[in-house]
PDB file of C-alpha atoms and ligand atoms in Angstrom:
ATOM      1  CA  MET V  30      -0.049   0.042   0.036  1.00  0.00           C
ATOM      2  CA  THR V  31       1.292   3.353  -0.999  1.00  0.00           C
ATOM      3  CA  THR V  32       0.350   5.335   2.115  1.00  0.00           C
ATOM      4  CA  TYR V  33       3.917   6.679   2.339  1.00  0.00           C
ATOM      5  CA  LEU V  34       3.284   8.838  -0.489  1.00  0.00           C
ATOM      6  CA  ASN V  35       3.517  12.733   0.494  1.00  0.00           C
ATOM      7  CA  ALA V  36       0.125  13.509  -0.985  1.00  0.00           C
ATOM      8  CA  ASP V  37      -1.406  16.930  -0.376  1.00  0.00           C
ATOM      9  CA  LEU V  38      -4.945  16.887  -1.933  1.00  0.00           C
ATOM     10  CA  HIS V  39      -6.404  19.895  -0.430  1.00  0.00           C
ATOM     11  CA  CYS V  40      -5.310  23.614  -0.887  1.00  0.00           C
ATOM     12  CA  HIS V  41      -6.448  27.013  -2.197  1.00  0.00           C
ATOM     13  CA  SER V  42      -5.138  29.581  -4.745  1.00  0.00           C
ATOM     14  CA  ILE V  43      -6.074  33.118  -5.665  1.00  0.00           C
ATOM     15  CA  VAL V  44      -8.712  31.504  -7.804  1.00  0.00           C
ATOM     16  CA  SER V  45     -10.678  31.076  -4.587  1.00  0.00           C
ATOM     17  CA  ASP V  46      -9.528  32.269  -1.128  1.00  0.00           C
ATOM     18  CA  GLY V  47      -5.945  31.557  -1.162  1.00  0.00           C
ATOM     19  CA  THR V  48      -3.250  34.219  -1.514  1.00  0.00           C
ATOM     20  CA  LEU V  49      -0.676  32.350  -3.806  1.00  0.00           C
ATOM     21  CA  THR V  50      -1.060  31.641  -7.492  1.00  0.00           C
ATOM     22  CA  PRO V  51      -1.378  27.965  -8.718  1.00  0.00           C
ATOM     23  CA  GLU V  52       2.322  28.337  -9.909  1.00  0.00           C
ATOM     24  CA  GLU V  53       3.521  29.553  -6.477  1.00  0.00           C
ATOM     25  CA  LEU V  54       1.625  26.659  -4.716  1.00  0.00           C
ATOM     26  CA  ALA V  55       3.180  24.072  -7.053  1.00  0.00           C
ATOM     27  CA  LEU V  56       6.567  25.310  -6.195  1.00  0.00           C
ATOM     28  CA  ARG V  57       5.953  25.369  -2.527  1.00  0.00           C
ATOM     29  CA  ALA V  58       4.425  21.978  -2.585  1.00  0.00           C
ATOM     30  CA  LYS V  59       7.607  20.547  -4.613  1.00  0.00           C
ATOM     31  CA  THR V  60       9.903  22.286  -2.063  1.00  0.00           C
ATOM     32  CA  ASN V  61       8.086  20.629   0.827  1.00  0.00           C
ATOM     33  CA  GLY V  62       8.411  17.186  -0.793  1.00  0.00           C
ATOM     34  CA  VAL V  63       5.006  16.692  -2.038  1.00  0.00           C
ATOM     35  CA  ASP V  64       4.743  13.750  -4.464  1.00  0.00           C
ATOM     36  CA  LEU V  65       1.188  13.949  -5.563  1.00  0.00           C
ATOM     37  CA  TRP V  66      -0.716  17.287  -5.491  1.00  0.00           C
ATOM     38  CA  ALA V  67      -4.234  18.695  -6.150  1.00  0.00           C
ATOM     39  CA  LEU V  68      -5.462  22.327  -6.051  1.00  0.00           C
ATOM     40  CA  THR V  69      -8.923  22.274  -4.703  1.00  0.00           C
ATOM     41  CA  ASP V  70     -10.283  25.746  -4.761  1.00  0.00           C
ATOM     42  CA  HIS V  71     -13.795  26.534  -3.386  1.00  0.00           C
ATOM     43  CA  ASP V  72     -16.567  25.973  -5.995  1.00  0.00           C
ATOM     44  CA  GLU V  73     -14.149  26.741  -8.733  1.00  0.00           C
ATOM     45  CA  ILE V  74     -11.970  24.796 -11.358  1.00  0.00           C
ATOM     46  CA  GLY V  75     -10.490  27.923 -13.223  1.00  0.00           C
ATOM     47  CA  GLY V  76      -7.023  27.168 -11.812  1.00  0.00           C
ATOM     48  CA  GLN V  77      -6.933  23.503 -12.913  1.00  0.00           C
ATOM     49  CA  VAL V  78      -4.953  23.945 -16.105  1.00  0.00           C
ATOM     50  CA  ARG V  79      -2.295  26.162 -14.540  1.00  0.00           C
ATOM     51  CA  ALA V  80      -1.844  23.884 -11.515  1.00  0.00           C
ATOM     52  CA  ALA V  81      -1.527  20.641 -13.603  1.00  0.00           C
ATOM     53  CA  ALA V  82       1.082  22.500 -15.927  1.00  0.00           C
ATOM     54  CA  SER V  83       3.157  23.745 -12.898  1.00  0.00           C
ATOM     55  CA  ALA V  84       2.999  20.355 -11.284  1.00  0.00           C
ATOM     56  CA  ALA V  85       4.460  18.893 -14.473  1.00  0.00           C
ATOM     57  CA  ALA V  86       7.058  21.408 -14.650  1.00  0.00           C
ATOM     58  CA  ASN V  87       8.004  20.724 -11.177  1.00  0.00           C
ATOM     59  CA  GLY V  88       8.034  16.845 -11.834  1.00  0.00           C
ATOM     60  CA  MET V  89       5.184  16.339  -9.404  1.00  0.00           C
ATOM     61  CA  ALA V  90       2.142  14.102 -10.109  1.00  0.00           C
ATOM     62  CA  TYR V  91      -1.206  15.849 -10.296  1.00  0.00           C
ATOM     63  CA  LEU V  92      -4.916  15.055  -9.563  1.00  0.00           C
ATOM     64  CA  THR V  93      -7.636  17.714 -10.563  1.00  0.00           C
ATOM     65  CA  GLY V  94      -9.422  19.132  -7.598  1.00  0.00           C
ATOM     66  CA  VAL V  95     -12.261  21.235  -6.209  1.00  0.00           C
ATOM     67  CA  GLU V  96     -13.848  21.717  -2.776  1.00  0.00           C
ATOM     68  CA  ILE V  97     -17.626  22.191  -3.190  1.00  0.00           C
ATOM     69  CA  SER V  98     -19.821  23.882  -0.591  1.00  0.00           C
ATOM     70  CA  VAL V  99     -22.909  21.868   0.302  1.00  0.00           C
ATOM     71  CA  THR V 100     -25.944  22.531   2.672  1.00  0.00           C
ATOM     72  CA  PHE V 101     -26.747  19.510   4.738  1.00  0.00           C
ATOM     73  CA  ALA V 102     -28.821  19.473   7.912  1.00  0.00           C
ATOM     74  CA  ASN V 103     -28.721  23.343   8.062  1.00  0.00           C
ATOM     75  CA  GLU V 104     -24.828  23.253   8.159  1.00  0.00           C
ATOM     76  CA  THR V 105     -22.317  23.877   5.480  1.00  0.00           C
ATOM     77  CA  VAL V 106     -20.348  20.746   4.522  1.00  0.00           C
ATOM     78  CA  HIS V 107     -17.513  20.802   2.116  1.00  0.00           C
ATOM     79  CA  ILE V 108     -17.013  17.938  -0.510  1.00  0.00           C
ATOM     80  CA  VAL V 109     -13.557  17.525  -2.183  1.00  0.00           C
ATOM     81  CA  GLY V 110     -13.725  16.154  -5.757  1.00  0.00           C
ATOM     82  CA  LEU V 111     -10.606  14.541  -7.163  1.00  0.00           C
ATOM     83  CA  GLY V 112      -9.579  13.285 -10.434  1.00  0.00           C
ATOM     84  CA  PHE V 113     -12.489  14.252 -12.408  1.00  0.00           C
ATOM     85  CA  ASP V 114     -12.446  15.728 -16.052  1.00  0.00           C
ATOM     86  CA  ALA V 115     -12.305  19.373 -15.550  1.00  0.00           C
ATOM     87  CA  THR V 116     -13.652  20.102 -19.063  1.00  0.00           C
ATOM     88  CA  ASN V 117     -16.857  17.918 -18.380  1.00  0.00           C
ATOM     89  CA  PRO V 118     -20.017  20.403 -18.618  1.00  0.00           C
ATOM     90  CA  ILE V 119     -21.641  18.490 -15.815  1.00  0.00           C
ATOM     91  CA  ILE V 120     -19.148  19.819 -13.302  1.00  0.00           C
ATOM     92  CA  VAL V 121     -18.336  23.054 -15.078  1.00  0.00           C
ATOM     93  CA  ASN V 122     -21.995  23.945 -15.296  1.00  0.00           C
ATOM     94  CA  GLY V 123     -22.914  22.689 -11.648  1.00  0.00           C
ATOM     95  CA  LEU V 124     -20.055  24.866 -10.145  1.00  0.00           C
ATOM     96  CA  ALA V 125     -20.993  28.040 -12.249  1.00  0.00           C
ATOM     97  CA  LYS V 126     -24.616  27.734 -10.690  1.00  0.00           C
ATOM     98  CA  THR V 127     -23.383  27.298  -7.199  1.00  0.00           C
ATOM     99  CA  ARG V 128     -21.025  30.214  -7.490  1.00  0.00           C
ATOM    100  CA  GLY V 129     -23.963  32.370  -8.580  1.00  0.00           C
ATOM    101  CA  GLY V 130     -25.205  33.364  -5.106  1.00  0.00           C
ATOM    102  CA  ARG V 131     -21.876  34.660  -3.723  1.00  0.00           C
ATOM    103  CA  GLY V 132     -22.186  38.232  -4.903  1.00  0.00           C
ATOM    104  CA  GLU V 133     -25.435  39.044  -3.209  1.00  0.00           C
ATOM    105  CA  ARG V 134     -24.451  37.177  -0.018  1.00  0.00           C
ATOM    106  CA  ALA V 135     -21.370  39.491   0.129  1.00  0.00           C
ATOM    107  CA  MET V 136     -23.375  42.600  -0.276  1.00  0.00           C
ATOM    108  CA  GLU V 137     -25.709  41.307   2.586  1.00  0.00           C
ATOM    109  CA  MET V 138     -22.465  40.551   4.728  1.00  0.00           C
ATOM    110  CA  SER V 139     -21.347  44.185   4.133  1.00  0.00           C
ATOM    111  CA  ASP V 140     -24.811  45.580   5.205  1.00  0.00           C
ATOM    112  CA  GLY V 141     -24.605  43.444   8.439  1.00  0.00           C
ATOM    113  CA  LEU V 142     -20.918  44.815   9.217  1.00  0.00           C
ATOM    114  CA  ALA V 143     -22.071  48.393   8.544  1.00  0.00           C
ATOM    115  CA  LYS V 144     -24.736  47.907  11.287  1.00  0.00           C
ATOM    116  CA  VAL V 145     -22.111  47.565  13.841  1.00  0.00           C
ATOM    117  CA  GLY V 146     -20.118  50.427  12.517  1.00  0.00           C
ATOM    118  CA  ILE V 147     -17.718  48.737  10.014  1.00  0.00           C
ATOM    119  CA  LYS V 148     -18.132  50.783   6.691  1.00  0.00           C
ATOM    120  CA  GLY V 149     -17.173  49.873   3.243  1.00  0.00           C
ATOM    121  CA  ALA V 150     -16.655  46.153   3.808  1.00  0.00           C
ATOM    122  CA  TYR V 151     -17.828  44.992   0.343  1.00  0.00           C
ATOM    123  CA  ASP V 152     -15.349  47.216  -1.436  1.00  0.00           C
ATOM    124  CA  GLY V 153     -12.751  46.537   1.139  1.00  0.00           C
ATOM    125  CA  ALA V 154     -13.156  42.768   0.754  1.00  0.00           C
ATOM    126  CA  LEU V 155     -13.046  43.093  -3.106  1.00  0.00           C
ATOM    127  CA  LYS V 156      -9.497  44.450  -3.022  1.00  0.00           C
ATOM    128  CA  PHE V 157      -8.398  40.928  -1.849  1.00  0.00           C
ATOM    129  CA  VAL V 158     -10.460  39.083  -4.370  1.00  0.00           C
ATOM    130  CA  GLY V 159      -8.778  37.326  -7.255  1.00  0.00           C
ATOM    131  CA  ASN V 160     -11.758  35.991  -8.982  1.00  0.00           C
ATOM    132  CA  PRO V 161     -14.821  38.221  -8.879  1.00  0.00           C
ATOM    133  CA  GLU V 162     -17.171  35.170  -8.869  1.00  0.00           C
ATOM    134  CA  LEU V 163     -15.608  33.881  -5.735  1.00  0.00           C
ATOM    135  CA  ILE V 164     -15.842  36.568  -2.994  1.00  0.00           C
ATOM    136  CA  SER V 165     -15.755  34.590   0.292  1.00  0.00           C
ATOM    137  CA  ARG V 166     -15.830  35.260   3.973  1.00  0.00           C
ATOM    138  CA  THR V 167     -12.041  34.971   3.903  1.00  0.00           C
ATOM    139  CA  HIS V 168     -11.758  38.198   1.920  1.00  0.00           C
ATOM    140  CA  PHE V 169     -13.863  40.053   4.324  1.00  0.00           C
ATOM    141  CA  ALA V 170     -11.593  38.589   7.192  1.00  0.00           C
ATOM    142  CA  ARG V 171      -8.553  39.962   5.364  1.00  0.00           C
ATOM    143  CA  PHE V 172     -10.090  43.484   5.039  1.00  0.00           C
ATOM    144  CA  LEU V 173     -10.999  43.466   8.706  1.00  0.00           C
ATOM    145  CA  VAL V 174      -7.375  42.603   9.695  1.00  0.00           C
ATOM    146  CA  GLU V 175      -5.968  45.199   7.259  1.00  0.00           C
ATOM    147  CA  SER V 176      -8.184  47.935   8.638  1.00  0.00           C
ATOM    148  CA  GLY V 177      -7.257  47.029  12.244  1.00  0.00           C
ATOM    149  CA  VAL V 178     -10.599  45.963  13.467  1.00  0.00           C
ATOM    150  CA  CYS V 179      -8.989  42.379  14.445  1.00  0.00           C
ATOM    151  CA  LYS V 180      -5.410  41.161  14.870  1.00  0.00           C
ATOM    152  CA  ASP V 181      -5.917  37.977  12.694  1.00  0.00           C
ATOM    153  CA  THR V 182      -8.410  36.310  10.570  1.00  0.00           C
ATOM    154  CA  TYR V 183      -9.221  33.648  13.300  1.00  0.00           C
ATOM    155  CA  GLU V 184     -10.399  36.629  15.420  1.00  0.00           C
ATOM    156  CA  VAL V 185     -12.526  38.176  12.777  1.00  0.00           C
ATOM    157  CA  PHE V 186     -14.365  34.750  12.118  1.00  0.00           C
ATOM    158  CA  ARG V 187     -14.937  34.433  15.841  1.00  0.00           C
ATOM    159  CA  LYS V 188     -16.196  37.938  16.252  1.00  0.00           C
ATOM    160  CA  TYR V 189     -17.860  38.741  13.013  1.00  0.00           C
ATOM    161  CA  LEU V 190     -18.221  35.989  10.372  1.00  0.00           C
ATOM    162  CA  THR V 191     -19.783  32.922  12.078  1.00  0.00           C
ATOM    163  CA  GLU V 192     -23.319  32.020  12.925  1.00  0.00           C
ATOM    164  CA  GLY V 193     -25.039  34.684  15.040  1.00  0.00           C
ATOM    165  CA  LYS V 194     -22.334  37.301  14.402  1.00  0.00           C
ATOM    166  CA  PRO V 195     -22.995  40.647  12.432  1.00  0.00           C
ATOM    167  CA  GLY V 196     -21.376  39.670   9.194  1.00  0.00           C
ATOM    168  CA  TYR V 197     -22.791  36.138   8.923  1.00  0.00           C
ATOM    169  CA  VAL V 198     -25.366  35.630   6.292  1.00  0.00           C
ATOM    170  CA  PRO V 199     -26.918  32.062   6.155  1.00  0.00           C
ATOM    171  CA  HIS V 200     -26.664  30.715   2.569  1.00  0.00           C
ATOM    172  CA  ARG V 201     -28.093  27.739   0.819  1.00  0.00           C
ATOM    173  CA  TRP V 202     -25.351  25.818  -1.156  1.00  0.00           C
ATOM    174  CA  ALA V 203     -25.606  22.827  -3.500  1.00  0.00           C
ATOM    175  CA  SER V 204     -27.119  19.708  -2.248  1.00  0.00           C
ATOM    176  CA  LEU V 205     -25.101  17.023  -1.060  1.00  0.00           C
ATOM    177  CA  GLY V 206     -26.458  14.711  -3.994  1.00  0.00           C
ATOM    178  CA  ASP V 207     -25.794  17.416  -6.678  1.00  0.00           C
ATOM    179  CA  ALA V 208     -22.107  17.820  -5.510  1.00  0.00           C
ATOM    180  CA  VAL V 209     -21.375  14.247  -5.335  1.00  0.00           C
ATOM    181  CA  ASN V 210     -23.121  13.605  -8.873  1.00  0.00           C
ATOM    182  CA  TRP V 211     -21.190  16.541 -10.503  1.00  0.00           C
ATOM    183  CA  ILE V 212     -17.847  14.978  -9.369  1.00  0.00           C
ATOM    184  CA  THR V 213     -18.536  11.227 -10.095  1.00  0.00           C
ATOM    185  CA  GLN V 214     -20.409  11.889 -13.373  1.00  0.00           C
ATOM    186  CA  SER V 215     -17.237  13.750 -14.396  1.00  0.00           C
ATOM    187  CA  GLY V 216     -15.138  10.750 -13.722  1.00  0.00           C
ATOM    188  CA  GLY V 217     -13.810  11.713 -10.108  1.00  0.00           C
ATOM    189  CA  VAL V 218     -14.089  10.530  -6.716  1.00  0.00           C
ATOM    190  CA  ALA V 219     -15.985  12.569  -3.875  1.00  0.00           C
ATOM    191  CA  VAL V 220     -14.423  12.854  -0.389  1.00  0.00           C
ATOM    192  CA  ILE V 221     -15.945  14.487   2.628  1.00  0.00           C
ATOM    193  CA  ALA V 222     -13.756  17.242   3.715  1.00  0.00           C
ATOM    194  CA  HIS V 223     -12.442  17.694   7.365  1.00  0.00           C
ATOM    195  CA  PRO V 224     -15.400  15.930   8.925  1.00  0.00           C
ATOM    196  CA  GLY V 225     -14.207  16.888  12.358  1.00  0.00           C
ATOM    197  CA  ARG V 226     -15.264  20.532  11.771  1.00  0.00           C
ATOM    198  CA  TYR V 227     -18.897  20.221  11.511  1.00  0.00           C
ATOM    199  CA  LYS V 228     -21.152  20.755  14.577  1.00  0.00           C
ATOM    200  CA  PHE V 229     -23.074  17.534  13.888  1.00  0.00           C
ATOM    201  CA  THR V 230     -24.790  15.452  16.458  1.00  0.00           C
ATOM    202  CA  ALA V 231     -23.750  11.698  16.304  1.00  0.00           C
ATOM    203  CA  ASN V 232     -26.961  10.912  14.376  1.00  0.00           C
ATOM    204  CA  GLU V 233     -26.511  13.841  11.991  1.00  0.00           C
ATOM    205  CA  GLU V 234     -22.866  12.729  11.217  1.00  0.00           C
ATOM    206  CA  PHE V 235     -24.046   9.215  10.687  1.00  0.00           C
ATOM    207  CA  ALA V 236     -26.755  10.523   8.181  1.00  0.00           C
ATOM    208  CA  LEU V 237     -24.092  12.570   6.504  1.00  0.00           C
ATOM    209  CA  PHE V 238     -21.763   9.510   5.797  1.00  0.00           C
ATOM    210  CA  SER V 239     -24.771   7.246   4.995  1.00  0.00           C
ATOM    211  CA  GLU V 240     -26.310   9.604   2.427  1.00  0.00           C
ATOM    212  CA  PHE V 241     -22.893  10.551   0.912  1.00  0.00           C
ATOM    213  CA  LYS V 242     -22.230   6.806   0.344  1.00  0.00           C
ATOM    214  CA  THR V 243     -25.822   6.402  -1.111  1.00  0.00           C
ATOM    215  CA  HIS V 244     -25.051   9.292  -3.588  1.00  0.00           C
ATOM    216  CA  GLY V 245     -21.926   7.468  -4.686  1.00  0.00           C
ATOM    217  CA  GLY V 246     -19.387   9.355  -2.474  1.00  0.00           C
ATOM    218  CA  GLN V 247     -16.364   7.113  -1.690  1.00  0.00           C
ATOM    219  CA  GLY V 248     -13.825   9.008   0.411  1.00  0.00           C
ATOM    220  CA  VAL V 249     -13.098  10.927   3.777  1.00  0.00           C
ATOM    221  CA  GLU V 250     -10.393  13.260   4.753  1.00  0.00           C
ATOM    222  CA  VAL V 251      -8.536  11.611   7.731  1.00  0.00           C
ATOM    223  CA  VAL V 252      -5.520  13.674   7.945  1.00  0.00           C
ATOM    224  CA  THR V 253      -6.241  17.299   7.364  1.00  0.00           C
ATOM    225  CA  GLY V 254      -4.863  20.569   8.782  1.00  0.00           C
ATOM    226  CA  SER V 255      -8.299  21.097  10.628  1.00  0.00           C
ATOM    227  CA  HIS V 256      -8.157  17.812  12.618  1.00  0.00           C
ATOM    228  CA  THR V 257      -6.453  17.172  15.938  1.00  0.00           C
ATOM    229  CA  THR V 258      -4.414  14.016  16.367  1.00  0.00           C
ATOM    230  CA  ALA V 259      -7.324  12.364  18.222  1.00  0.00           C
ATOM    231  CA  GLU V 260      -9.517  13.104  15.153  1.00  0.00           C
ATOM    232  CA  TYR V 261      -7.087  11.341  12.680  1.00  0.00           C
ATOM    233  CA  VAL V 262      -7.714   8.350  14.826  1.00  0.00           C
ATOM    234  CA  GLU V 263     -11.482   8.919  15.000  1.00  0.00           C
ATOM    235  CA  TYR V 264     -11.983   9.307  11.352  1.00  0.00           C
ATOM    236  CA  ALA V 265      -9.655   6.591  10.388  1.00  0.00           C
ATOM    237  CA  ALA V 266     -12.173   4.327  12.210  1.00  0.00           C
ATOM    238  CA  VAL V 267     -15.136   5.902  10.631  1.00  0.00           C
ATOM    239  CA  ALA V 268     -13.428   5.254   7.181  1.00  0.00           C
ATOM    240  CA  LYS V 269     -13.127   1.728   8.017  1.00  0.00           C
ATOM    241  CA  GLU V 270     -16.518   1.551   9.469  1.00  0.00           C
ATOM    242  CA  PHE V 271     -18.094   3.057   6.173  1.00  0.00           C
ATOM    243  CA  GLY V 272     -15.834   1.154   3.871  1.00  0.00           C
ATOM    244  CA  MET V 273     -14.328   4.377   2.525  1.00  0.00           C
ATOM    245  CA  VAL V 274     -11.054   5.338   1.127  1.00  0.00           C
ATOM    246  CA  ALA V 275      -8.889   7.960   2.987  1.00  0.00           C
ATOM    247  CA  SER V 276      -7.508  11.286   1.820  1.00  0.00           C
ATOM    248  CA  ARG V 277      -4.877  13.619   3.172  1.00  0.00           C
ATOM    249  CA  GLY V 278      -4.706  17.413   2.649  1.00  0.00           C
ATOM    250  CA  SER V 279      -3.321  20.534   4.353  1.00  0.00           C
ATOM    251  CA  ASP V 280      -6.067  22.956   3.435  1.00  0.00           C
ATOM    252  CA  PHE V 281      -3.243  25.484   2.990  1.00  0.00           C
ATOM    253  CA  HIS V 282      -4.505  28.989   2.094  1.00  0.00           C
ATOM    254  CA  SER V 283      -1.653  31.531   2.846  1.00  0.00           C
ATOM    255  CA  PRO V 284       1.880  31.581   4.224  1.00  0.00           C
ATOM    256  CA  ASP V 285       0.677  34.333   6.563  1.00  0.00           C
ATOM    257  CA  GLU V 286      -2.513  32.615   7.791  1.00  0.00           C
ATOM    258  CA  SER V 287      -2.328  28.949   7.531  1.00  0.00           C
ATOM    259  CA  ARG V 288      -1.036  26.956  10.523  1.00  0.00           C
ATOM    260  CA  ILE V 289      -0.105  23.918   8.376  1.00  0.00           C
ATOM    261  CA  ASP V 290       2.112  24.149   5.355  1.00  0.00           C
ATOM    262  CA  LEU V 291       1.696  22.087   2.249  1.00  0.00           C
ATOM    263  CA  GLY V 292       3.032  18.472   2.459  1.00  0.00           C
ATOM    264  CA  THR V 293       3.794  18.608   6.112  1.00  0.00           C
ATOM    265  CA  LEU V 294       1.028  16.739   7.807  1.00  0.00           C
ATOM    266  CA  PRO V 295       1.552  13.145   9.249  1.00  0.00           C
ATOM    267  CA  MET V 296       1.198  10.473   6.651  1.00  0.00           C
ATOM    268  CA  LEU V 297      -2.174   8.447   6.455  1.00  0.00           C
ATOM    269  CA  PRO V 298      -2.433   5.484   8.649  1.00  0.00           C
ATOM    270  CA  GLY V 299      -1.010   2.469   7.021  1.00  0.00           C
ATOM    271  CA  ASP V 300      -4.211   0.409   7.372  1.00  0.00           C
ATOM    272  CA  LEU V 301      -6.412   2.664   5.390  1.00  0.00           C
ATOM    273  CA  THR V 302      -6.788   2.626   1.606  1.00  0.00           C
ATOM    274  CA  PRO V 303      -5.717   5.837   0.158  1.00  0.00           C
ATOM    275  CA  VAL V 304      -8.003   7.707  -2.322  1.00  0.00           C
ATOM    276  CA  TRP V 305      -5.314   7.675  -4.944  1.00  0.00           C
ATOM    277  CA  GLU V 306      -5.519   3.899  -5.192  1.00  0.00           C
ATOM    278  CA  LEU V 307      -9.018   4.543  -6.811  1.00  0.00           C
ATOM    279  CA  LEU V 308      -7.528   7.319  -9.108  1.00  0.00           C
ATOM    280  CA  LYS V 309      -4.352   5.646 -10.624  1.00  0.00           C
ATOM    281  CA  ASP V 310      -5.585   6.288 -14.136  1.00  0.00           C
ATOM    282  CA  LYS V 311      -6.480   9.831 -13.424  1.00  0.00           C
ATOM    283  CA  ILE V 312      -2.918  10.956 -12.210  1.00  0.00           C
ATOM    284  CA  GLN V 313      -1.556  13.448 -14.571  1.00  0.00           C
TER     285      GLN V 313
HETATM  286  P1  AMP Z  20     -17.248  31.009   2.463  1.00  0.00           P
HETATM  287  O1  AMP Z  20     -17.120  29.802   1.493  1.00  0.00           O
HETATM  288  O2  AMP Z  20     -17.266  32.361   1.973  1.00  0.00           O
HETATM  289  O3  AMP Z  20     -18.302  30.716   3.538  1.00  0.00           O
HETATM  290  O4  AMP Z  20     -15.855  31.059   3.296  1.00  0.00           O
HETATM  291  C1  AMP Z  20     -15.367  29.844   3.871  1.00  0.00           C
HETATM  292  C2  AMP Z  20     -13.808  29.956   4.155  1.00  0.00           C
HETATM  293  O5  AMP Z  20     -13.612  30.758   5.322  1.00  0.00           O
HETATM  294  C3  AMP Z  20     -13.360  28.667   4.369  1.00  0.00           C
HETATM  295  O6  AMP Z  20     -12.923  27.908   3.322  1.00  0.00           O
HETATM  296  C4  AMP Z  20     -12.029  28.977   5.239  1.00  0.00           C
HETATM  297  O7  AMP Z  20     -11.051  29.301   4.509  1.00  0.00           O
HETATM  298  C5  AMP Z  20     -12.490  30.221   5.996  1.00  0.00           C
HETATM  299  N1  AMP Z  20     -12.983  29.941   7.373  1.00  0.00           N
HETATM  300  C6  AMP Z  20     -14.187  29.409   7.715  1.00  0.00           C
HETATM  301  N2  AMP Z  20     -14.295  29.455   9.102  1.00  0.00           N
HETATM  302  C7  AMP Z  20     -13.190  29.906   9.540  1.00  0.00           C
HETATM  303  C8  AMP Z  20     -12.629  29.969  10.884  1.00  0.00           C
HETATM  304  N3  AMP Z  20     -13.411  29.792  11.970  1.00  0.00           N
HETATM  305  N4  AMP Z  20     -11.581  30.594  11.025  1.00  0.00           N
HETATM  306  C9  AMP Z  20     -10.722  30.960   9.944  1.00  0.00           C
HETATM  307  N5  AMP Z  20     -11.075  30.713   8.708  1.00  0.00           N
HETATM  308  C10 AMP Z  20     -12.254  30.208   8.480  1.00  0.00           C
HETATM  309 MN1   MN Z  21     -11.134  28.613   2.192  1.00  0.00          MN
HETATM  310 MN1   MN Z  22     -13.242  23.510   3.770  1.00  0.00          MN
HETATM  311 MN1   MN Z  23     -10.357  24.172   2.138  1.00  0.00          MN
END
């Protein structure tokens, strides 16, 4: 089993809410010893051609990637897609549709912040946006740090951008079934991203994994930048219980913000089947 591979199958570029270009990420991944890489921008595959080309230029194996925002049981859940055909209209059109709501949501977020005295947040956030279709909470967080409202983006999320806080706007993302179908019908494998981050009851989490499998989902992120060491063990057990393959990814966004760098997490536990075992013919 090839669990020793230094695979990093989750990170973000300026095409969504990261601060590095696909080329800068590829170089950083290579420098950190990554053997198999995927760029997984939120709801967007516009960086895939550049990422695959830079991986090739650096002698690194590549899988196409995306991280799709989904609403499940009134929570936002992220589904990573790997190894799909990024030119397939099913995933291209599905993602375009789900990106559509972000602009209006951002304006409502700005209105909420204005009510607590933070003016001009929409225009302020836009200055940090690399892709106009992908304005996200992260861009607002960077603006609030730049303008001195908070000391770092973690403080911004805690005080302003999470449920019940002034800049939080509930949003309905794609359905779980749609996201899984866009990925699988385009030839890829769907993976539940950072399951330890969701505030689900045990029953809700069981429902997420069961319904995900029913829709054709096959993988779960076990080793990710958002998990504690205890959660690696917990979700390794969940992967086995549900007969799912395991993925590994840093969720790197920025050298200034991310706590975990590309390719630096522990390896996957050796008794799990890594997701790339299902994707051997999709590696570029
Ligand atoms: P959005 O898709 O606009 O809702 O933005 C979600 C993004 O915000 C995530 O992908 C993370 O990059 C970031 N994020 C979400 N929650 C937090 C948090 N508590 N602390 C720091 N960053 C967060
Ligand atoms: Mn993000
Ligand atoms: Mn995520
Ligand atoms: Mn992510």
